Amino acid sequence: MNDRASAPIDPGPPRRVASVRDVSVNLAHGSGGRAMRDLIEDVFVSTFDNPTLSALEDQAVFALAGLATHGDRLAFTTDSYVVDPLFFPGGDIGTLAVSGTVNDLAVCGATPLYLSCAVVIEEGLAVDILRRVAASMQRVALEAGVAIVTGDTKVVERGCADKLFINTAGIGVVRGDVSISARNARPGDVVIVNGYLGDHGAAILVARQQLALEADVQSDCCPLNGLIAVMLDICPQIHCLRDATRGGAATVLNEFAQSSNVTIRIRETDVPVREPVQGACEILGLDPLYLANEGKLVAVVPADAAERVLAAMRAHPAGREAAAIGEVEAGEGGLVVMQTTFGGQRIVDMLVGEQLPRIC
Amino acid sequence: MNDRASAPIDPGPPRRVASVRDVSVNLAHGSGGRAMRDLIEDVFVSTFDNPTLSALEDQAVFALAGLATHGDRLAFTTDSYVVDPLFFPGGDIGTLAVSGTVNDLAVCGATPLYLSCAVVIEEGLAVDILRRVAASMQRVALEAGVAIVTGDTKVVERGCADKLFINTAGIGVVRGDVSISARNARPGDVVIVNGYLGDHGAAILVARQQLALEADVQSDCCPLNGLIAVMLDICPQIHCLRDATRGGAATVLNEFAQSSNVTIRIRETDVPVREPVQGACEILGLDPLYLANEGKLVAVVPADAAERVLAAMRAHPAGREAAAIGEVEAGEGGLVVMQTTFGGQRIVDMLVGEQLPRIC
């Protein structure tokens, strides 16, 4: 959305410098959807005014004097985790805090190296909970090959925070020959996901006892840097790559379509969703395309590389159910269109409002 | 006050691998003092187990392949800000969030370059407050010469956070010829501070209406990288340097004394404290040496450079009231001893318990 300004086809004023009409912040402003983008553009992007931030990628990538031996660049990202509850099927706030930040680095093609860990603790939290969370963080850090090298600890009075919030920032190095951006989707490209969508969102709903599933659904929370390294080995020219967290795959697809000023057409029958997640969504009126994931990515790759990339992904534990779910087409306005199971088609818009608060 | 109780008359083994005996977290664990160090060592340092974190500096410093042209290293730091109230005389949570992280980079000799900004917002916060805070952040970022290049926005339900928490992580580059560490204090070195101690703590007390001062006291919140650059130009061999935030100057002095295994002797008459801050401390039973600062540093410099460093500091706006407050002496056990105004001497211990919660 923000970046259409530089799209060569449309010289008009497509760069909405969004302004928040709301007087106060509501939960939708943290949804990952349109309200959040508007708040970020109005308050932060316009004020901090620099091209790196304005790109609105999930990480900053910049040259660093002295690092430029082979055109390598530094990647830098941050995420706060406020998930409720702290422990859920398949993970906890610690696994999330490391996986999420590792993934934000990996999806720009960076090799994640160093993480920070800053905690805000509500007075009264059991120290053993902190120990379990720290152990989870270290387990995932070892799996991802990163080190947690700096941190901060704040404690606030009872009732001034909800148990535990964690911020992890991360640093990685991007190879000179990799250039991934939401702006790079081209007509003919193939859209790929690495497996079942919506598992994390469904697992959180179960943990909150807002949903009873017949089958066990676990969060997909995991670091994706290993999978992405395999994908980049096969195809260093991957055009777009992003992990589908808050706002789900639908939000990522919209960001790609709008940033690249193309139409993305996906096929509902090819979108992998587990049976119990699909069923639960139908009952609750949720759409798995908007459910949060914490171990799923959406990739846009050149058509001639798609089959090789898919094969390599399926040979990796984090990509076993990888699937091509659609194609990029020429088209103004950045639309995402889905051919439904029943033969119709519908617009897949950005998330408006809040699907599930505190999902990550 | 709270520190004298546990003053170790007989210095035991200087490096304890602390274990937290408390079952749950209390406000003292966020104080910047001994309880916080114990929690961090027990929960995080032992689990994340790597030498960079274990150094327990306020930032990680490491070599990065390709960056090593002149032995340059990368510095990486993080801090969460939970100050209450959000606005106070002399600053707000935004000025704090940028100054604090810039200073954590600058005190290891790094040139601060890039910051992240991650906010956790309580539902219902006025968007205008966010705008004011963002404007403060950008003002200080411009003053410090850093760019805020990546961010994250989370919103939690009313009552699950107190208005606004901000995390800033930061990246900088350390020149190859600089080697600052809490371990480097040597007998004969001179201990310097750059001005009046305790202003930030006092300003927060006034803002909370817990204190009425006859004179106006403003937080000293400001970026120190300009001052530190001047100091390093004069003396690249500065031994120790740290900003005196939570836990105050006393905590920094203790960290230096313990890490370097020396005695630090300071003179109460030479410690700069504003008259109204001193008076208020006496009334409230607080000690200005433990009050938080947000624009004050403690430096340990070789004796032969001390006068030149002081002169250069006094010529800089952030160092006008710089003063030599003491010396480093040989001595086991890492003691800090103060010669009092009345001719006695007392041990200045690390902060035990909590002086003021949510001071930053």
XYZ file of N, CA, C and O in Angstrom, chain A residues 19-20 22-27 29-30 36 39-40 42-44 47-50 52-53 57-60 62-69 74 76-82 84 113-128 130-131 134-135 137-138 147-157 159-162 165 167 169-171 173 246 357-358 360, chain B residues 19-20 22-27 29-30 36 39-40 42-44 47-50 52-53 57-60 62-69 74 76-82 84 113-128 130-131 134-135 137-138 147-157 159-162 165 167 169-171 173 246 357-358 360:
720
model
N -4.310 8.477 7.441
C -4.501 9.215 8.678
C -5.511 8.438 9.508
O -6.505 7.937 8.985
N -5.215 8.292 10.772
C -6.113 7.561 11.644
C -7.240 8.490 12.064
O -6.978 9.558 12.626
N -9.636 7.500 14.127
C -9.999 7.206 15.515
C -9.260 8.137 16.471
O -8.106 8.490 16.246
N -9.939 8.493 17.532
C -9.312 9.344 18.553
C -8.441 8.496 19.477
O -7.419 8.944 19.963
N -8.865 7.258 19.704
C -8.070 6.400 20.587
C -7.787 5.063 19.916
O -8.447 4.681 18.952
N -6.790 4.388 20.451
C -6.345 3.123 19.870
C -7.315 2.014 20.274
O -7.736 1.934 21.425
N -7.690 1.168 19.309
C -8.496 -0.003 19.640
C -7.769 -1.269 19.174
O -6.704 -1.194 18.552
N -8.347 -2.407 19.492
C -7.642 -3.664 19.247
C -7.342 -3.882 17.773
O -6.348 -4.531 17.422
N -6.139 -1.875 15.806
C -4.853 -1.249 15.474
C -3.667 -2.187 15.737
O -2.535 -1.865 15.386
N -3.923 -3.319 16.360
C -2.865 -4.296 16.557
C -3.090 -5.574 15.776
O -2.437 -6.576 16.019
N -4.029 -1.286 11.411
C -2.671 -1.199 11.941
C -1.765 -0.456 10.970
O -0.978 0.406 11.390
N -2.413 3.233 11.281
C -1.828 3.809 12.496
C -0.317 3.960 12.342
O 0.259 5.012 12.672
N 0.315 2.935 11.833
C 1.778 2.966 11.684
C 2.188 4.077 10.736
O 3.137 4.828 10.986
N 0.445 6.810 9.886
C 0.090 8.121 10.435
C 1.068 8.535 11.525
O 1.616 9.649 11.515
N 1.307 7.644 12.466
C 2.051 8.038 13.662
C 3.557 7.871 13.495
O 4.322 8.779 13.819
N 3.986 6.733 12.992
C 5.417 6.424 13.044
C 6.138 6.715 11.723
O 7.159 7.396 11.716
N 6.484 10.336 10.936
C 7.320 11.069 11.893
C 8.787 10.669 11.796
O 9.674 11.522 11.803
N 9.043 9.380 11.715
C 10.438 8.906 11.701
C 11.061 9.080 10.309
O 12.275 8.903 10.143
N 10.211 9.363 9.347
C 10.556 9.787 7.998
C 11.922 9.343 7.481
O 12.860 10.130 7.443
N 12.041 8.085 7.103
C 13.245 7.651 6.385
C 12.875 6.511 5.453
O 11.939 5.753 5.724
N 14.114 3.652 4.693
C 14.205 2.258 5.147
C 12.933 1.862 5.883
O 12.340 0.815 5.627
N 12.488 2.713 6.781
C 11.262 2.423 7.525
C 10.049 2.493 6.611
O 9.133 1.672 6.689
N 8.656 -3.035 5.155
C 8.932 -4.463 5.229
C 8.969 -4.829 6.714
O 8.923 -3.955 7.572
N 9.070 -6.089 7.038
C 9.098 -6.484 8.439
C 10.496 -6.412 9.029
O 10.723 -6.843 10.151
N 11.427 -5.872 8.260
C 12.789 -5.733 8.756
C 13.472 -4.626 7.973
O 13.054 -4.321 6.852
N 14.455 -4.000 8.578
C 15.244 -2.991 7.873
C 16.458 -3.681 7.281
O 17.070 -4.525 7.929
N 20.094 -2.654 5.308
C 20.901 -1.499 4.933
C 22.359 -1.903 4.787
O 22.821 -2.889 5.362
N 23.051 -1.113 3.991
C 24.495 -1.301 3.855
C 25.163 -0.766 5.109
O 24.662 0.151 5.756
N 26.286 -1.359 5.468
C 27.041 -0.885 6.615
C 28.470 -0.732 6.128
O 29.042 -1.669 5.578
N 29.011 0.459 6.306
C 30.375 0.707 5.822
C 31.299 -0.398 6.315
O 31.296 -0.728 7.496
N 32.072 -0.970 5.421
C 33.004 -2.010 5.820
C 32.455 -3.406 5.624
O 33.199 -4.366 5.494
N 31.130 -3.524 5.602
C 30.506 -4.845 5.470
C 30.336 -5.220 4.005
O 29.976 -6.338 3.671
N 30.627 -4.282 3.129
C 30.176 -4.402 1.750
C 31.058 -5.270 0.863
O 30.968 -5.207 -0.344
N 31.878 -6.129 1.470
C 32.813 -6.941 0.683
C 32.157 -7.525 -0.576
O 32.635 -7.349 -1.677
N 23.166 -5.524 6.159
C 22.707 -5.923 7.486
C 21.178 -5.881 7.502
O 20.573 -4.959 6.947
N 17.823 -5.950 10.208
C 17.539 -5.583 11.606
C 16.028 -5.590 11.766
O 15.315 -4.989 10.949
N 15.536 -6.280 12.776
C 14.089 -6.362 12.955
C 13.734 -6.387 14.433
O 14.590 -6.652 15.281
N 12.490 -6.096 14.754
C 12.019 -6.141 16.141
C 10.582 -6.616 16.186
O 9.807 -6.360 15.258
N 10.213 -7.322 17.239
C 8.836 -7.727 17.463
C 8.599 -7.867 18.950
O 9.434 -8.419 19.666
N 7.449 -7.368 19.404
C 7.035 -7.624 20.778
C 5.999 -8.736 20.764
O 5.179 -8.814 19.848
N 6.043 -9.577 21.777
C 5.127 -10.708 21.865
C 4.271 -10.547 23.112
O 4.798 -10.356 24.208
N 2.956 -10.587 22.892
C 2.000 -10.346 23.986
C 0.963 -11.461 24.005
O -0.152 -11.284 24.489
N -1.589 -14.422 24.495
C -2.368 -14.856 25.643
C -3.134 -16.112 25.243
O -3.897 -16.056 24.288
N 21.588 -14.037 12.968
C 22.793 -14.256 13.768
C 22.585 -13.985 15.255
O 22.871 -14.827 16.089
N 22.111 -12.787 15.590
C 22.058 -12.364 16.986
C 20.668 -11.856 17.348
O 20.041 -11.140 16.563
N 20.217 -12.217 18.549
C 18.930 -11.737 19.035
C 19.112 -11.029 20.375
O 20.020 -11.356 21.150
N 18.225 -10.077 20.654
C 18.106 -9.502 21.993
C 16.849 -10.067 22.638
O 15.981 -10.616 21.959
N 16.752 -9.904 23.950
C 15.566 -10.374 24.675
C 15.245 -9.376 25.775
O 15.995 -9.263 26.744
N 14.152 -8.645 25.624
C 13.732 -7.675 26.642
C 12.376 -8.101 27.186
O 11.439 -8.293 26.415
N 12.301 -8.263 28.499
C 11.051 -8.720 29.104
C 10.411 -7.612 29.937
O 11.100 -6.849 30.609
N 9.094 -7.519 29.860
C 8.310 -6.700 30.787
C 7.466 -7.685 31.584
O 6.649 -8.419 31.022
N 7.719 -7.719 32.889
C 7.110 -8.734 33.749
C 6.111 -8.073 34.686
O 6.398 -7.029 35.272
N 4.943 -8.691 34.842
C 3.992 -8.219 35.851
C 4.432 -8.764 37.206
O 4.689 -9.975 37.346
N 4.522 -7.867 38.169
C 4.829 -8.263 39.543
C 3.961 -9.470 39.940
O 2.759 -9.478 39.681
N 4.568 -10.478 40.516
C 3.808 -11.643 40.955
C 3.958 -12.848 40.036
O 3.562 -13.960 40.401
N 4.502 -12.668 38.846
C 4.712 -13.804 37.940
C 5.642 -14.824 38.600
O 6.656 -14.447 39.201
N 5.313 -16.091 38.476
C 6.182 -17.126 39.046
C 7.515 -17.145 38.311
O 7.557 -17.118 37.080
N 8.603 -17.189 39.079
C 9.935 -17.244 38.470
C 10.076 -18.503 37.620
O 10.737 -18.502 36.582
N 9.398 -19.583 38.023
C 9.481 -20.815 37.238
C 8.889 -20.657 35.835
O 9.322 -21.324 34.896
N 9.101 -17.902 34.103
C 10.197 -17.243 33.372
C 11.251 -18.262 32.952
O 11.770 -18.210 31.833
N 11.587 -19.176 33.863
C 12.612 -20.177 33.549
C 12.166 -21.069 32.392
O 12.950 -21.372 31.484
N 12.391 -19.012 29.190
C 13.779 -18.821 28.766
C 14.322 -20.108 28.155
O 15.033 -20.081 27.142
N 13.970 -21.248 28.746
C 14.429 -22.533 28.201
C 13.864 -22.737 26.787
O 14.568 -23.215 25.893
N 13.061 -20.389 24.693
C 13.775 -19.458 23.805
C 15.115 -20.049 23.390
O 15.493 -20.009 22.211
N 15.832 -20.598 24.351
C 17.156 -21.118 24.047
C 17.057 -22.346 23.139
O 17.871 -22.518 22.232
N 22.272 -16.653 18.565
C 22.635 -16.462 19.969
C 21.884 -15.247 20.517
O 21.773 -14.227 19.835
N 21.374 -15.382 21.723
C 20.690 -14.264 22.397
C 21.756 -13.536 23.211
O 22.208 -14.036 24.234
N 22.166 -12.357 22.750
C 23.397 -11.754 23.247
C 23.214 -10.514 24.115
O 24.179 -10.019 24.695
N 22.011 -9.993 24.207
C 21.810 -8.816 25.053
C 20.355 -8.795 25.494
O 19.494 -9.420 24.862
N 20.067 -8.111 26.613
C 18.703 -8.163 27.125
C 18.384 -7.027 28.066
O 19.224 -6.167 28.349
N 17.148 -7.034 28.531
C 16.682 -6.011 29.472
C 15.524 -6.592 30.261
O 14.741 -7.398 29.744
N 15.408 -6.194 31.518
C 14.363 -6.712 32.398
C 13.649 -5.562 33.084
O 14.276 -4.756 33.763
N 12.341 -5.460 32.868
C 11.536 -4.478 33.586
C 10.413 -5.207 34.319
O 9.894 -6.209 33.825
N 10.078 -4.698 35.507
C 8.963 -5.244 36.272
C 7.982 -4.113 36.535
O 8.396 -3.031 36.953
N 6.703 -4.351 36.269
C 5.679 -3.340 36.553
C 4.712 -3.886 37.599
O 4.617 -5.094 37.818
N 3.997 -2.988 38.248
C 3.109 -3.362 39.334
C 1.996 -4.286 38.833
O 1.597 -4.230 37.675
N -1.283 -5.706 37.710
C -2.375 -5.035 37.012
C -1.911 -4.046 35.956
O -2.734 -3.481 35.233
N -0.609 -3.805 35.858
C -0.089 -2.854 34.860
C 0.477 -3.538 33.621
O 0.908 -2.872 32.673
N 0.529 -4.864 33.637
C 0.820 -5.639 32.425
C 0.164 -6.991 32.654
O -0.177 -7.343 33.792
N -0.027 -7.769 31.598
C -0.650 -9.074 31.768
C 0.431 -10.149 31.737
O 0.840 -10.598 30.672
N 5.395 -9.833 28.763
C 5.577 -9.444 27.361
C 7.067 -9.606 27.035
O 7.917 -9.298 27.869
N 10.068 -8.695 24.088
C 10.510 -8.141 22.808
C 11.809 -8.825 22.403
O 12.732 -8.948 23.208
N 14.627 -8.328 19.343
C 15.115 -7.707 18.121
C 16.156 -8.659 17.558
O 16.688 -9.504 18.286
N 16.437 -8.546 16.270
C 17.364 -9.490 15.654
C 18.205 -8.848 14.567
O 17.782 -7.875 13.936
N 19.391 -9.407 14.400
C 20.335 -8.945 13.390
C 20.750 -10.128 12.520
O 20.987 -11.220 13.034
N 22.666 -11.098 8.337
C 23.383 -10.592 7.169
C 22.740 -11.154 5.902
O 22.473 -12.357 5.806
N 0.315 -12.298 12.056
C -0.949 -11.557 12.252
C -1.544 -11.140 10.913
O -0.835 -10.611 10.076
N -7.408 -10.877 18.953
C -6.363 -10.088 19.627
C -5.331 -10.978 20.317
O -5.599 -12.120 20.670
N -4.142 -10.452 20.454
C -3.059 -11.101 21.220
C -2.783 -12.526 20.778
O -2.645 -13.436 21.590
N -0.121 -13.216 19.074
C 1.333 -13.421 19.069
C 2.004 -12.354 19.925
O 1.324 -11.553 20.542
N 21.333 -17.308 42.394
C 20.103 -18.054 42.207
C 18.995 -17.286 42.915
O 19.175 -16.771 44.013
N 17.856 -17.169 42.262
C 16.755 -16.427 42.850
C 16.024 -17.334 43.827
O 15.574 -18.413 43.460
N 13.342 -16.219 45.516
C 11.925 -15.868 45.474
C 11.172 -16.795 44.521
O 11.690 -17.202 43.495
N 9.933 -17.092 44.901
C 9.096 -17.924 44.043
C 8.482 -17.076 42.933
O 8.270 -17.544 41.822
N 8.192 -15.824 43.242
C 7.586 -14.972 42.215
C 8.358 -13.659 42.092
O 9.114 -13.276 42.984
N 8.131 -13.014 40.966
C 8.850 -11.782 40.656
C 8.236 -10.625 41.438
O 7.015 -10.507 41.529
N 9.075 -9.789 42.042
C 8.572 -8.577 42.678
C 9.271 -7.359 42.087
O 10.158 -7.490 41.238
N 8.842 -6.183 42.507
C 9.324 -4.956 41.873
C 10.834 -4.787 41.991
O 11.464 -4.175 41.128
N 12.980 -6.895 41.434
C 13.622 -7.578 40.306
C 13.738 -6.686 39.071
O 14.382 -7.055 38.093
N 13.099 -5.529 39.104
C 13.230 -4.586 38.003
C 13.972 -3.323 38.395
O 13.959 -2.329 37.678
N 17.753 -7.678 40.643
C 17.624 -7.801 39.197
C 18.775 -8.605 38.614
O 18.564 -9.480 37.771
N 18.164 -12.253 39.263
C 17.143 -12.818 38.379
C 17.714 -13.040 36.977
O 17.532 -14.097 36.366
N 18.424 -12.040 36.479
C 18.966 -12.131 35.121
C 19.978 -13.276 35.032
O 19.976 -14.053 34.076
N 20.212 -15.954 37.022
C 19.559 -17.245 37.255
C 18.764 -17.674 36.027
O 18.901 -18.801 35.539
N 17.937 -16.769 35.509
C 16.966 -17.167 34.481
C 17.551 -17.071 33.079
O 17.424 -18.000 32.280
N 18.181 -15.955 32.760
C 18.530 -15.708 31.361
C 19.988 -16.065 31.037
O 20.253 -16.790 30.085
N 20.703 -19.714 31.027
C 19.984 -20.456 29.985
C 20.498 -20.115 28.596
O 20.697 -20.997 27.761
N 20.691 -18.840 28.328
C 21.110 -18.421 26.984
C 22.608 -18.645 26.771
O 23.104 -18.528 25.654
N 23.302 -18.916 27.876
C 24.664 -19.416 27.920
C 25.562 -19.040 26.744
O 25.825 -19.861 25.860
N 26.023 -17.801 26.698
C 27.061 -17.445 25.732
C 27.894 -16.305 26.311
O 27.402 -15.507 27.111
N 29.082 -13.513 25.238
C 28.721 -12.114 24.992
C 27.679 -11.651 26.006
O 27.803 -10.592 26.611
N 26.639 -12.455 26.199
C 25.599 -12.095 27.169
C 26.151 -12.147 28.586
O 25.857 -11.284 29.417
N 27.355 -6.619 30.165
C 27.405 -5.201 29.822
C 25.988 -4.805 29.367
O 25.121 -5.665 29.216
N 25.765 -3.535 29.129
C 24.435 -3.115 28.709
C 24.237 -3.224 27.204
O 23.227 -2.778 26.668
N 25.223 -3.812 26.543
C 25.122 -4.000 25.098
C 26.027 -5.149 24.702
O 26.972 -5.468 25.428
N 25.704 -5.796 23.599
C 26.562 -6.852 23.073
C 27.502 -6.231 22.054
O 27.082 -5.384 21.260
N 30.358 -7.444 19.135
C 30.911 -8.643 18.504
C 31.452 -8.302 17.133
O 31.059 -7.329 16.493
N 32.392 -9.152 16.704
C 32.918 -9.020 15.346
C 31.866 -9.545 14.379
O 31.071 -10.413 14.705
N 31.857 -8.982 13.191
C 30.941 -9.445 12.156
C 31.799 -9.667 10.916
O 32.526 -8.760 10.506
N 31.734 -10.884 10.356
C 32.569 -11.191 9.193
C 32.387 -10.090 8.149
O 31.268 -9.705 7.822
N 33.471 -9.566 7.646
C 33.377 -8.549 6.601
C 33.478 -7.140 7.154
O 33.844 -6.211 6.456
N 33.150 -6.985 8.435
C 33.153 -5.645 9.021
C 34.526 -5.297 9.575
O 34.783 -4.175 9.996
N 35.413 -6.274 9.562
C 36.620 -6.182 10.375
C 37.754 -5.372 9.739
O 38.892 -5.486 10.143
N 37.435 -4.515 8.780
C 38.483 -3.763 8.072
C 39.538 -3.197 9.031
O 40.717 -3.406 8.878
N 30.498 -4.682 15.866
C 29.118 -4.225 15.931
C 28.677 -4.210 17.395
O 29.011 -5.111 18.161
N 25.152 -3.936 19.859
C 23.720 -4.251 19.742
C 23.147 -4.173 21.152
O 23.708 -4.766 22.087
N 22.063 -3.443 21.339
C 21.493 -3.299 22.676
C 19.978 -3.210 22.603
O 19.411 -2.949 21.535
N 19.307 -3.438 23.721
C 17.853 -3.337 23.780
C 17.435 -2.812 25.144
O 18.103 -3.058 26.147
N 16.347 -2.060 25.170
C 15.764 -1.598 26.423
C 14.267 -1.402 26.237
O 13.840 -0.851 25.230
N 13.505 -1.842 27.228
C 12.077 -1.536 27.243
C 11.842 -0.388 28.208
O 12.493 -0.309 29.251
N 10.926 0.479 27.869
C 10.617 1.650 28.692
C 9.181 1.557 29.174
O 8.265 1.362 28.369
N 9.009 1.641 30.490
C 7.693 1.464 31.103
C 7.439 2.619 32.063
O 6.659 2.498 33.007
N 6.371 5.686 34.280
C 5.065 6.181 34.705
C 5.282 7.447 35.524
O 6.002 7.393 36.514
N 23.835 4.083 15.258
C 23.413 4.276 13.875
C 21.918 4.050 13.667
O 21.223 4.905 13.138
N 21.427 2.885 14.070
C 20.052 2.509 13.745
C 19.305 2.067 14.992
O 19.851 1.355 15.825
N 18.038 2.478 15.086
C 17.188 2.061 16.200
C 15.925 1.388 15.665
O 15.453 1.700 14.567
N 15.388 0.476 16.470
C 14.050 -0.052 16.225
C 13.106 0.571 17.239
O 13.528 1.136 18.243
N 11.808 0.462 16.973
C 10.799 0.999 17.897
C 9.619 0.046 17.930
O 8.897 -0.069 16.943
N 9.441 -0.650 19.043
C 8.310 -1.571 19.189
C 7.425 -1.084 20.325
O 7.908 -0.881 21.434
N 6.141 -0.875 20.032
C 5.232 -0.352 21.046
C 4.218 -1.408 21.458
O 3.722 -2.175 20.628
N 3.923 -1.461 22.752
C 2.785 -2.220 23.261
C 1.825 -1.183 23.821
O 2.168 -0.435 24.741
N 0.640 -1.114 23.221
C -0.313 -0.056 23.529
C -1.517 -0.651 24.245
O -2.035 -1.694 23.838
N -1.966 0.014 25.300
C -3.211 -0.390 25.943
C -4.381 0.177 25.139
O -4.396 1.377 24.816
N -5.301 -0.684 24.813
C -6.522 -0.263 24.131
C -7.095 0.983 24.819
O -7.165 1.029 26.042
N -7.459 1.981 24.047
C -8.035 3.189 24.621
C -7.070 4.358 24.706
O -7.490 5.493 24.953
N -5.779 4.117 24.506
C -4.807 5.219 24.536
C -5.140 6.220 23.429
O -5.460 5.829 22.302
N -5.059 7.492 23.740
C -5.326 8.520 22.724
C -4.250 8.472 21.645
O -3.060 8.409 21.948
N -4.697 8.500 20.398
C -3.739 8.482 19.279
C -2.832 9.712 19.354
O -1.655 9.644 19.000
N -3.368 10.825 19.847
C -2.539 12.029 19.962
C -1.363 11.854 20.923
O -0.319 12.485 20.744
N 0.254 9.037 21.284
C 1.228 8.324 20.443
C 1.963 9.287 19.530
O 3.172 9.186 19.339
N 1.215 10.214 18.927
C 1.846 11.165 18.000
C 2.869 12.037 18.726
O 3.952 12.294 18.222
N 5.916 9.881 19.457
C 6.701 9.625 18.244
C 7.493 10.874 17.858
O 8.654 10.789 17.456
N 6.869 12.037 18.004
C 7.575 13.280 17.676
C 8.778 13.483 18.598
O 9.852 13.899 18.159
N 10.486 11.100 20.006
C 11.498 10.117 19.606
C 12.290 10.642 18.414
O 13.516 10.552 18.376
N 11.572 11.192 17.437
C 12.252 11.656 16.234
C 13.148 12.852 16.549
O 14.250 12.970 16.007
N 18.773 6.825 12.977
C 17.512 6.658 12.247
C 16.734 5.492 12.843
O 17.311 4.456 13.168
N 15.428 5.688 12.999
C 14.553 4.612 13.494
C 14.035 3.873 12.270
O 13.207 4.398 11.530
N 14.549 2.658 12.041
C 14.392 2.034 10.728
C 13.467 0.825 10.702
O 13.148 0.318 9.629
N 13.027 0.355 11.855
C 12.110 -0.785 11.837
C 11.282 -0.735 13.109
O 11.686 -0.099 14.089
N 10.105 -1.373 13.094
C 9.238 -1.252 14.256
C 8.205 -2.348 14.341
O 8.129 -3.231 13.487
N 7.401 -2.273 15.395
C 6.341 -3.259 15.608
C 5.282 -2.603 16.488
O 5.596 -1.790 17.354
N 4.033 -2.971 16.255
C 2.917 -2.383 16.996
C 2.017 -3.488 17.526
O 1.505 -4.289 16.758
N 1.852 -3.534 18.836
C 0.907 -4.471 19.438
C -0.079 -3.673 20.284
O 0.293 -2.667 20.896
N -1.324 -4.147 20.300
C -2.341 -3.535 21.142
C -2.921 -4.617 22.042
O -3.247 -5.708 21.565
N -2.999 -4.343 23.345
C -3.604 -5.308 24.273
C -4.852 -4.695 24.896
O -5.046 -3.473 24.887
N -5.706 -5.551 25.426
C -6.980 -5.121 25.966
C -6.776 -4.162 27.142
O -5.784 -4.243 27.853
N -6.567 -2.650 30.562
C -6.222 -3.302 31.829
C -5.113 -4.332 31.709
O -4.658 -4.868 32.713
N -4.677 -4.624 30.476
C -3.610 -5.631 30.297
C -2.237 -5.000 30.083
O -1.232 -5.707 29.949
N -2.177 -3.676 29.983
C -0.908 -2.946 30.014
C -1.261 -1.565 30.543
O -2.439 -1.181 30.549
N -0.255 -0.810 30.998
C -0.551 0.520 31.514
C -0.191 1.559 30.456
O 0.959 1.964 30.346
N 4.032 0.961 26.526
C 5.410 0.525 26.751
C 6.144 0.620 25.407
O 5.574 0.315 24.366
N 9.778 -0.485 23.378
C 11.103 -1.090 23.323
C 11.872 -0.477 22.169
O 11.358 -0.361 21.057
N 15.579 -1.168 20.332
C 16.871 -1.845 20.214
C 17.738 -0.948 19.346
O 17.214 -0.102 18.609
N 19.039 -1.104 19.445
C 19.918 -0.220 18.695
C 21.164 -0.927 18.207
O 21.622 -1.906 18.814
N 21.681 -0.420 17.096
C 22.895 -0.946 16.481
C 23.890 0.188 16.298
O 23.515 1.291 15.890
N 28.470 0.969 15.588
C 29.772 0.403 15.237
C 30.841 0.942 16.188
O 30.901 2.154 16.439
N 18.768 3.141 35.983
C 18.195 2.466 37.157
C 19.297 2.033 38.112
O 20.280 1.454 37.698
N 9.928 2.225 41.515
C 9.548 1.413 40.361
C 9.210 2.279 39.141
O 8.822 3.437 39.280
N 9.374 1.721 37.978
C 8.968 2.332 36.701
C 9.518 3.737 36.511
O 8.818 4.664 36.123
N 11.938 4.295 34.426
C 12.350 4.438 33.028
C 11.660 3.396 32.169
O 10.831 2.659 32.658
